[in-house]
Amino acid sequence: MMPFEKCPACGNEMIEKEVEKLLRGGNNTAALKVHAEVCLRCGERLYTQETVRKFEEIRANLEH
Ligand SMILES: [Zn+2]
């Protein structure tokens, strides 16, 4: 379930897309493909809580 149906930045409709997210921790970088809601007008991206949690985990691991 996404928390927003409309872009919080510009109010345009958002569509679900697979996007590449770069995560940096310490000297390391990880690129992963995740699903996000993307605004077609301004490019705003929204991630689910589950995805954000995954980012945090990966970032924490990168810092080691
Ligand atoms: Zn927007």
Short mmCIF file of C-alpha atoms and ligand atoms in Angstrom, two decimals:
data_model
loop_
_atom_site.label_atom_id
_atom_site.label_comp_id
_atom_site.label_asym_id
_atom_site.label_seq_id
_atom_site.Cartn_x
_atom_site.Cartn_y
_atom_site.Cartn_z
CA MET A 1 0.00 0.00 0.00
CA MET A 2 1.37 3.36 -0.99
CA PRO A 3 0.79 6.29 1.35
CA PHE A 4 0.19 8.73 -1.51
CA GLU A 5 -1.82 8.56 -4.70
CA LYS A 6 -0.88 12.07 -5.74
CA CYS A 7 2.52 13.68 -5.77
CA PRO A 8 3.05 15.56 -2.48
CA ALA A 9 5.24 18.07 -4.32
CA CYS A 10 3.05 19.04 -7.29
CA GLY A 11 -0.21 17.09 -7.00
CA ASN A 12 0.25 15.20 -10.28
CA GLU A 13 -0.61 11.51 -10.55
CA MET A 14 2.09 9.02 -9.74
CA ILE A 15 2.84 5.72 -11.42
CA GLU A 16 4.63 2.67 -10.09
CA LYS A 17 7.98 2.13 -11.75
CA GLU A 18 11.16 0.19 -11.22
CA VAL A 19 13.93 2.65 -10.45
CA GLU A 20 17.61 2.39 -9.62
CA LYS A 21 18.55 3.67 -6.20
CA LEU A 22 22.11 4.40 -5.19
CA LEU A 23 22.97 3.92 -1.54
CA ARG A 24 26.19 5.17 -0.01
CA GLY A 25 27.68 4.12 3.27
CA GLY A 26 31.26 4.80 4.30
CA ASN A 27 33.35 4.34 1.16
CA ASN A 28 30.94 1.89 -0.40
CA THR A 29 28.12 2.32 -2.85
CA ALA A 30 25.36 -0.11 -3.68
CA ALA A 31 22.94 0.15 -6.57
CA LEU A 32 19.65 -1.63 -6.30
CA LYS A 33 16.49 -1.79 -8.33
CA VAL A 34 13.34 -1.10 -6.39
CA HIS A 35 9.73 -0.26 -7.08
CA ALA A 36 8.77 3.32 -6.38
CA GLU A 37 5.90 5.65 -7.11
CA VAL A 38 7.25 8.20 -9.55
CA CYS A 39 5.71 11.54 -10.49
CA LEU A 40 5.68 12.02 -14.24
CA ARG A 41 5.75 15.78 -13.93
CA CYS A 42 8.44 16.60 -11.39
CA GLY A 43 10.20 13.27 -10.93
CA GLU A 44 9.43 13.00 -7.21
CA ARG A 45 9.93 9.44 -5.97
CA LEU A 46 8.12 7.79 -3.11
CA TYR A 47 9.18 4.52 -1.57
CA THR A 48 7.18 2.16 0.59
CA GLN A 49 8.09 1.83 4.28
CA GLU A 50 9.32 -1.66 3.53
CA THR A 51 11.66 -0.34 0.85
CA VAL A 52 12.93 2.47 3.09
CA ARG A 53 13.65 -0.09 5.79
CA LYS A 54 15.62 -2.13 3.27
CA PHE A 55 17.65 0.99 2.35
CA GLU A 56 18.48 1.51 6.03
CA GLU A 57 19.64 -2.08 6.43
CA ILE A 58 21.82 -1.94 3.35
CA ARG A 59 23.27 1.43 4.34
CA ALA A 60 24.10 0.11 7.80
CA ASN A 61 25.90 -2.86 6.25
CA LEU A 62 27.85 -0.63 3.86
CA GLU A 63 29.27 1.39 6.74
CA HIS A 64 31.04 -1.64 8.19
ZN ZN B 1 5.25 15.90 -8.78
#
